[in-house]
Structures are given as C-alpha cells and as structure tokens.
Amino acid sequence: MTSTDTLTTVVVPGQHLMTALLGPRDQYLRRVEEQFPETSVSVRGNEISLRGADAEQVGRLFEELVGLVERGHELDDRTVDRAIGMVRSDERPTEVLTHQVLKGAKGRNVRPKTAGQKRYVDAIRNNIITFGVGPAGTGKSWLAVAMAVQALQAKQVQRIILTRPAVEAGERLGFLPGDLMAKIDPYLRPLYDALYDMVDPEGAARLLERGTVEVAPLAFMRGRTLNNSFIILDEAQNTTPEQMKMFLTRIGFGSKVVVTGDATQVDVPDGRSGVRGLERVLGGIDQLAFVNLTAADVVRHQIVADIVAAYEREDASSRRGADAGHREHRRQRGVSADG
C-alpha cells in the first residue's frame, strides 16, 4: 500500500484475488463504500485507489481482505462486515479469522469469527480459569468445547467434563418422562451438540462410553476434586453464589476451567445468580480471566445480533432511568431534611 496526503493505492497481486476481493457483481466493494462514505474508491486493473478522510484505514481493510483470500478464506457479506469492524478497532482480521483452534468433524476448521472470540480463545489458552460472559449466539460454549477437545487431543488433559445447572426455565422437571438422567438430558443437549461438531458421532460415542468425556448436571460435582481435566460450566448465570463457590473449589491439579454465562437470561427463582458481581469478587486473581462478549460477537443470523443489540440498548436505558430516579429521590429527601 502506498499513500500520499490525499491518495492511498493498494496493489492486488493477481486478477483472481481481485475477483474474490470485490465479490459477485462488486457487492463487497459496494459494502465498503457504504461503510466509508467519505472515501471514494476507484478500481483499475489490479489497483485500488482511495481518496478521502478514511483512505488509509480503507487501504488497510483491503490489504487485510487480500490476506484472507490468499490464505484460502472465502469472503462473504458477514466476513467483510466483521473485517470492517476489526479494522476500525485497530484489530487485524488476518490474525483473528485465520487462527485455527481445531479441525473439527468432517474437516471443518474451528476458528474465532470476531475479535472478541479471539480474545476469549487466547484467554482460555493462557489461564487456568476463564469466564466467558455474553449474550446468546457469541460462541461461548461452542469455542469452549473446541478448546477442550484440542487440549484432549494434545494430551494436555486426560478427560473433559461438561456440566450445567439443571434449572427449570418455566418448566417442571418432575413432569418430564423418564429417570433422573432422562429428565436432565435436555438441559445438557447443547453441550452434546457442540461435542458432535468437534468429533464425529462414533468418536464422540466412544469418548462418552469410556468416561473420557463426562456430561453431568452441576449437582453431581459436589464433593469431587477434578484433576487433569478440562471442565466447562455452561449456563453459569443459573447457578446460585453458593453453587458457583462449590464448583470453583472442585478444581484440582493440571485442570483448566471455562465458565460461560449470559447475565441477561437468569432463570434462578430468586434471581441470585452466581455470575453477577463475580468479576468484582475474583478480579485480580492470577491465572483467572474474564472476557465480556457483546452483540458485536454474535455469529448467528444477523437478526440475532440486532435483537441482542436492541435488548442491550433497552437495558442501558432502564439503568439510566433508574439512576435518574435514585438521584431525584435523594434530592427530594435532602430538600425535606432541610425543610
């Protein structure tokens, strides 16, 4: 990339890369132009000329997109949008989107898809305990299972333990058919689904039969010491503070722990979630990290990200309203006291 005070030029090494970069009927090019309206984009041959307020930033974006294509990454609208967000945040899409966690079932590469997910994966790799907190669709559980399978394959741990609190979200366990495990199975199904994405069904069945992978409700953790294990506590917002303390004190030598939760979806009857306020209590402990994911990290359908963002705006508005009400109440009490 070459720059002057008014012009930035990106040279794309090859027409095949240019075709992939611009997209069908130049739709990726138009997407970039829409996001950077103050910068004009001109394409001639294998050169992209940029002029305007964001020319340098758009130049970095195109260089990053070229790097993705060169590494065999297929571009689509969501990838281009994510790359735009990363460049605006001084992140490098080539470092985030090409970082391979695991080659999953059917040869599928498991990679982070957002900068937040990359920070989450790095935190899991570099810490003993990682808390991944964020809304639905941010890949918290899926990536945690991928990291667990990777650690098992690398012989860093001897087993994987997947656990969840069996909290009734508007339904009663007693009315479900079957024995205790049959009643609890639906609560653990998302963890099975993630496991089958990482390991073929036959391999997953063997791991479960041998006890190399154990899936159990949180209540079954009490009294145990878990050594040489990769332990995932999913849906942790539905633990009580007492259950969270019980779980965290089960950790033995050679183990790694990931705790995932969404503080906006608490189903604990009295609302006493074991996740709320936990960063204040445990923050600063060595080898323990908190990663907060947001609507920007949602990797499901775009409408899911829009829904999460709408709820986040409503929650922020409600908090501002509550704070204003508290301030007015204190002001009125002060006036009454003076009177």
Coordinates of C-alpha atoms in Angstrom, one line a residue:
M1 CA 0.0 0.0 0.0
T2 CA 1.3 3.4 -0.9
S3 CA 0.0 6.7 0.5
T4 CA 0.2 10.4 -0.2
D5 CA -1.6 13.2 1.7
T6 CA -4.7 12.7 -0.4
L7 CA -4.4 9.3 -2.1
T8 CA -3.8 5.7 -1.0
T9 CA -3.2 2.9 -3.5
V10 CA -3.5 -0.8 -2.9
V11 CA -2.0 -3.2 -5.4
V12 CA -3.7 -6.6 -5.5
P13 CA -1.3 -9.3 -6.6
G14 CA -3.4 -11.2 -9.2
Q15 CA -6.7 -10.9 -11.0
H16 CA -8.1 -14.0 -9.3
L17 CA -7.6 -12.3 -6.0
M18 CA -9.2 -9.1 -7.3
T19 CA -12.3 -11.0 -8.4
A20 CA -12.6 -12.7 -4.9
L21 CA -11.9 -9.4 -3.2
L22 CA -14.6 -7.3 -5.0
G23 CA -17.2 -10.1 -4.8
P24 CA -20.0 -11.1 -7.1
R25 CA -21.0 -8.0 -9.1
D26 CA -18.7 -6.0 -6.9
Q27 CA -21.0 -6.4 -3.9
Y28 CA -18.1 -6.4 -1.4
L29 CA -16.7 -3.2 -2.9
R30 CA -20.1 -1.5 -2.6
R31 CA -20.4 -2.7 1.0
V32 CA -17.1 -1.0 1.8
E33 CA -18.2 2.2 0.0
E34 CA -21.4 2.3 2.1
Q35 CA -19.4 1.9 5.3
F36 CA -16.9 4.6 4.4
P37 CA -19.0 7.3 2.6
E38 CA -16.3 9.9 3.0
T39 CA -13.8 7.9 0.9
S40 CA -14.0 7.4 -2.8
V41 CA -12.9 4.1 -4.2
S42 CA -11.6 3.6 -7.8
V43 CA -10.6 0.3 -9.3
R44 CA -8.4 0.0 -12.3
G45 CA -6.8 -3.3 -13.3
N46 CA -5.2 -4.7 -10.1
E47 CA -5.0 -1.4 -8.4
I48 CA -7.5 0.1 -5.9
S49 CA -7.1 3.9 -5.4
L50 CA -8.6 5.5 -2.4
R51 CA -9.1 9.2 -1.7
G52 CA -10.8 10.8 1.3
A53 CA -10.9 11.1 5.1
D54 CA -10.6 7.3 5.7
A55 CA -8.4 6.4 2.8
E56 CA -5.6 4.9 4.9
Q57 CA -8.0 2.9 7.0
V58 CA -9.9 1.6 3.9
G59 CA -6.5 0.7 2.4
R60 CA -5.6 -1.4 5.5
L61 CA -9.0 -3.1 5.2
F62 CA -8.4 -4.1 1.6
E63 CA -4.9 -5.4 2.4
E64 CA -6.4 -7.5 5.2
L65 CA -9.1 -8.8 2.9
V66 CA -6.4 -9.7 0.3
G67 CA -4.5 -11.5 3.1
L68 CA -7.6 -13.5 4.0
V69 CA -8.2 -14.6 0.4
E70 CA -4.5 -15.5 0.0
R71 CA -4.9 -17.8 3.0
G72 CA -7.9 -19.6 1.4
H73 CA -10.5 -17.8 3.4
E74 CA -13.8 -17.4 1.4
L75 CA -15.3 -13.9 1.7
D76 CA -18.9 -13.3 2.3
D77 CA -21.0 -10.3 3.5
R78 CA -20.6 -11.2 7.2
T79 CA -16.9 -11.7 6.9
V80 CA -16.5 -8.3 5.2
D81 CA -18.6 -6.7 7.9
R82 CA -16.6 -8.3 10.6
A83 CA -13.3 -7.2 8.9
I84 CA -14.6 -3.6 8.7
G85 CA -15.4 -3.6 12.5
M86 CA -12.0 -5.1 13.3
V87 CA -10.0 -2.6 11.2
R88 CA -12.0 0.2 12.9
S89 CA -10.9 -1.2 16.2
D90 CA -7.3 -1.5 15.2
E91 CA -7.6 -5.3 15.0
R92 CA -6.1 -7.4 12.2
P93 CA -8.7 -9.7 10.6
T94 CA -5.8 -11.8 9.2
E95 CA -4.8 -12.6 12.8
V96 CA -8.3 -13.2 14.1
L97 CA -10.1 -15.1 11.3
T98 CA -7.3 -17.4 10.2
H99 CA -6.4 -18.5 13.8
Q100 CA -7.3 -22.2 13.9
V101 CA -8.4 -23.7 17.1
L102 CA -9.2 -27.2 15.9
K103 CA -10.0 -29.2 12.8
G104 CA -13.5 -30.5 13.7
A105 CA -15.7 -33.2 12.4
K106 CA -15.8 -33.6 8.6
G107 CA -12.7 -31.5 8.2
R108 CA -14.3 -28.3 9.3
N109 CA -11.9 -25.7 10.7
V110 CA -12.9 -24.2 14.0
R111 CA -11.8 -20.6 14.2
P112 CA -12.8 -17.4 16.0
K113 CA -15.0 -15.2 13.9
T114 CA -14.7 -12.0 15.8
A115 CA -12.0 -10.1 17.7
G116 CA -13.9 -10.8 21.0
Q117 CA -13.9 -14.5 20.2
K118 CA -10.2 -14.4 19.6
R119 CA -9.6 -12.7 22.9
Y120 CA -11.8 -15.4 24.5
V121 CA -9.8 -18.3 22.9
D122 CA -6.5 -16.6 23.9
A123 CA -7.7 -16.2 27.5
I124 CA -8.6 -19.9 27.7
R125 CA -5.2 -20.9 26.4
N126 CA -3.3 -18.6 28.8
N127 CA -5.3 -19.0 32.0
I128 CA -6.4 -21.7 34.4
I129 CA -9.9 -20.3 34.8
T130 CA -11.7 -18.2 32.1
F131 CA -15.1 -16.7 32.5
G132 CA -16.8 -16.0 29.1
V133 CA -19.8 -13.8 29.7
G134 CA -22.0 -12.5 26.9
P135 CA -25.3 -12.8 25.1
A136 CA -26.7 -15.8 23.1
G137 CA -25.0 -16.6 19.8
T138 CA -21.5 -15.4 20.7
G139 CA -20.0 -18.9 20.5
K140 CA -19.1 -19.1 24.2
S141 CA -20.0 -22.8 24.7
W142 CA -19.0 -23.9 21.2
L143 CA -15.5 -22.5 21.3
A144 CA -15.0 -23.7 24.9
V145 CA -15.8 -27.3 23.8
A146 CA -13.4 -26.9 20.8
M147 CA -10.6 -25.8 23.1
A148 CA -11.4 -28.8 25.4
V149 CA -11.2 -31.2 22.5
Q150 CA -8.0 -29.6 21.3
A151 CA -6.5 -29.9 24.8
L152 CA -7.5 -33.6 25.0
Q153 CA -6.0 -34.4 21.6
A154 CA -2.8 -32.7 22.6
K155 CA -2.8 -34.8 25.8
Q156 CA -2.7 -31.7 27.9
V157 CA -5.7 -33.2 29.9
Q158 CA -6.9 -36.7 30.4
R159 CA -10.7 -36.0 30.3
I160 CA -13.3 -33.4 29.5
I161 CA -16.1 -32.7 32.0
L162 CA -19.1 -30.7 30.7
T163 CA -21.6 -29.5 33.2
R164 CA -24.7 -27.3 33.5
P165 CA -27.1 -26.4 36.3
A166 CA -30.5 -28.1 35.8
V167 CA -32.6 -25.0 36.4
E168 CA -36.2 -25.1 35.3
A169 CA -36.9 -22.3 32.8
G170 CA -40.6 -22.1 33.1
E171 CA -41.0 -25.9 33.1
R172 CA -41.1 -28.5 35.8
L173 CA -38.5 -31.4 35.8
G174 CA -41.0 -33.6 37.6
F175 CA -43.4 -33.6 34.7
L176 CA -40.8 -34.8 32.2
P177 CA -40.8 -38.6 31.4
G178 CA -38.0 -41.0 32.4
D179 CA -35.5 -41.3 35.2
L180 CA -33.3 -38.6 36.6
M181 CA -30.8 -38.6 33.8
A182 CA -33.5 -38.7 31.2
K183 CA -35.1 -35.6 32.8
I184 CA -31.8 -33.8 32.9
D185 CA -30.6 -34.8 29.4
P186 CA -32.5 -31.9 27.6
Y187 CA -30.5 -29.4 29.7
L188 CA -27.2 -30.9 28.6
R189 CA -28.2 -31.4 25.0
P190 CA -26.4 -28.1 23.7
L191 CA -23.1 -29.5 25.1
Y192 CA -23.6 -32.8 23.3
D193 CA -24.4 -30.8 20.1
A194 CA -21.1 -28.8 20.4
L195 CA -19.2 -32.1 21.0
Y196 CA -20.6 -33.7 17.9
D197 CA -19.5 -30.6 15.9
M198 CA -15.9 -31.3 17.0
V199 CA -15.8 -35.1 16.9
D200 CA -17.6 -37.5 14.6
P201 CA -20.6 -39.3 16.2
E202 CA -18.7 -42.6 16.6
G203 CA -15.7 -41.0 18.1
A204 CA -17.9 -38.9 20.5
A205 CA -19.8 -42.1 21.5
R206 CA -16.5 -43.8 22.3
L207 CA -15.3 -40.9 24.4
L208 CA -18.6 -40.9 26.4
E209 CA -18.6 -44.6 26.9
R210 CA -15.1 -44.6 28.2
G211 CA -15.8 -41.7 30.5
T212 CA -13.1 -39.6 28.7
V213 CA -15.9 -37.1 28.2
E214 CA -18.3 -36.8 31.1
V215 CA -21.6 -34.8 30.8
A216 CA -23.3 -34.3 34.1
P217 CA -25.5 -31.8 36.0
L218 CA -23.7 -29.4 38.3
A219 CA -25.1 -31.0 41.4
F220 CA -23.0 -34.1 40.6
M221 CA -19.8 -32.0 41.1
R222 CA -20.2 -31.7 44.8
G223 CA -17.6 -33.4 46.9
R224 CA -15.3 -34.1 43.9
T225 CA -11.7 -33.0 43.2
L226 CA -11.2 -32.7 39.4
N227 CA -7.6 -33.3 38.4
N228 CA -6.1 -33.3 34.9
S229 CA -9.4 -32.3 33.4
F230 CA -10.8 -29.6 31.1
I231 CA -14.0 -28.6 32.8
I232 CA -16.7 -26.4 31.2
L233 CA -19.6 -25.0 33.3
D234 CA -22.2 -23.8 30.9
E235 CA -25.2 -21.5 31.5
A236 CA -23.5 -20.4 34.7
Q237 CA -25.9 -17.5 35.2
N238 CA -28.3 -20.1 36.5
T239 CA -26.0 -21.1 39.4
T240 CA -26.5 -19.6 42.9
P241 CA -23.5 -17.9 44.5
E242 CA -23.2 -21.0 46.7
Q243 CA -23.1 -23.4 43.7
M244 CA -20.5 -21.2 42.0
K245 CA -18.2 -21.3 45.0
M246 CA -18.7 -25.1 45.3
F247 CA -17.8 -25.5 41.6
L248 CA -14.7 -23.3 41.6
T249 CA -13.3 -25.1 44.7
R250 CA -13.5 -28.5 42.9
I251 CA -10.5 -27.6 40.7
G252 CA -7.5 -29.9 41.1
F253 CA -4.0 -30.0 39.7
G254 CA -3.5 -30.0 35.9
S255 CA -7.0 -28.8 35.2
K256 CA -8.4 -26.0 33.1
V257 CA -11.8 -24.4 33.6
V258 CA -14.1 -22.4 31.4
V259 CA -17.3 -20.8 32.8
T260 CA -19.8 -19.4 30.4
G261 CA -22.9 -17.4 31.1
D262 CA -25.4 -14.8 29.9
A263 CA -26.4 -12.4 32.8
T264 CA -29.5 -11.3 30.8
Q265 CA -31.0 -14.8 30.9
V266 CA -31.2 -15.7 34.6
D267 CA -33.7 -18.4 35.5
V268 CA -32.7 -18.8 39.1
P269 CA -36.0 -18.4 41.0
D270 CA -34.9 -15.6 43.3
G271 CA -32.5 -14.0 40.8
R272 CA -29.4 -14.7 42.9
S273 CA -27.1 -15.6 40.0
G274 CA -23.7 -16.9 40.8
V275 CA -22.3 -14.8 37.9
R276 CA -23.5 -11.4 39.0
G277 CA -20.8 -9.4 40.8
L278 CA -18.3 -12.2 40.3
E279 CA -15.7 -10.1 38.5
R280 CA -15.7 -7.7 41.4
V281 CA -15.0 -10.6 43.8
L282 CA -12.5 -12.6 41.8
G283 CA -10.9 -9.9 39.6
G284 CA -7.1 -9.6 40.1
I285 CA -6.5 -13.3 40.9
D286 CA -3.6 -14.6 38.8
Q287 CA -4.4 -17.1 36.1
L288 CA -8.1 -16.1 36.2
A289 CA -9.6 -14.0 33.4
F290 CA -12.9 -12.5 32.4
V291 CA -13.8 -12.0 28.8
N292 CA -17.0 -10.0 28.1
L293 CA -18.6 -10.6 24.7
T294 CA -21.2 -8.3 23.2
A295 CA -23.7 -8.1 20.3
A296 CA -20.7 -7.4 18.0
D297 CA -19.6 -11.0 18.7
V298 CA -22.9 -12.7 17.8
V299 CA -22.2 -15.2 14.9
R300 CA -25.7 -16.4 14.3
H301 CA -28.2 -14.8 11.8
Q302 CA -27.9 -11.0 11.7
I303 CA -31.4 -10.7 13.2
V304 CA -30.0 -12.3 16.4
A305 CA -27.3 -9.7 16.7
D306 CA -30.0 -7.0 16.1
I307 CA -32.2 -8.5 18.8
V308 CA -29.3 -8.6 21.3
A309 CA -28.3 -5.1 20.5
A310 CA -31.9 -3.9 21.0
Y311 CA -32.1 -5.6 24.4
E312 CA -28.7 -4.0 25.4
R313 CA -30.0 -0.6 24.5
E314 CA -33.2 -1.1 26.5
D315 CA -31.2 -2.4 29.5
A316 CA -28.9 0.7 29.3
S317 CA -31.9 3.0 29.0
S318 CA -33.6 1.3 32.0
R319 CA -30.4 1.7 34.1
R320 CA -30.1 5.4 33.2
G321 CA -33.8 5.9 34.2
A322 CA -33.3 4.1 37.5
D323 CA -30.2 6.1 38.2
A324 CA -32.0 9.3 37.5
G325 CA -34.9 8.2 39.7
H326 CA -32.5 7.5 42.6
R327 CA -30.8 10.9 42.2
E328 CA -34.2 12.7 42.2
H329 CA -35.3 10.7 45.3
R330 CA -32.1 11.6 47.1
R331 CA -32.5 15.3 46.1
Q332 CA -36.1 15.3 47.4
R333 CA -35.0 13.7 50.7
G334 CA -32.3 16.4 51.0
V335 CA -34.9 19.1 50.5
S336 CA -37.2 17.6 53.0
A337 CA -34.5 17.3 55.6
D338 CA -33.5 20.9 55.1
G339 CA -37.2 21.9 55.4

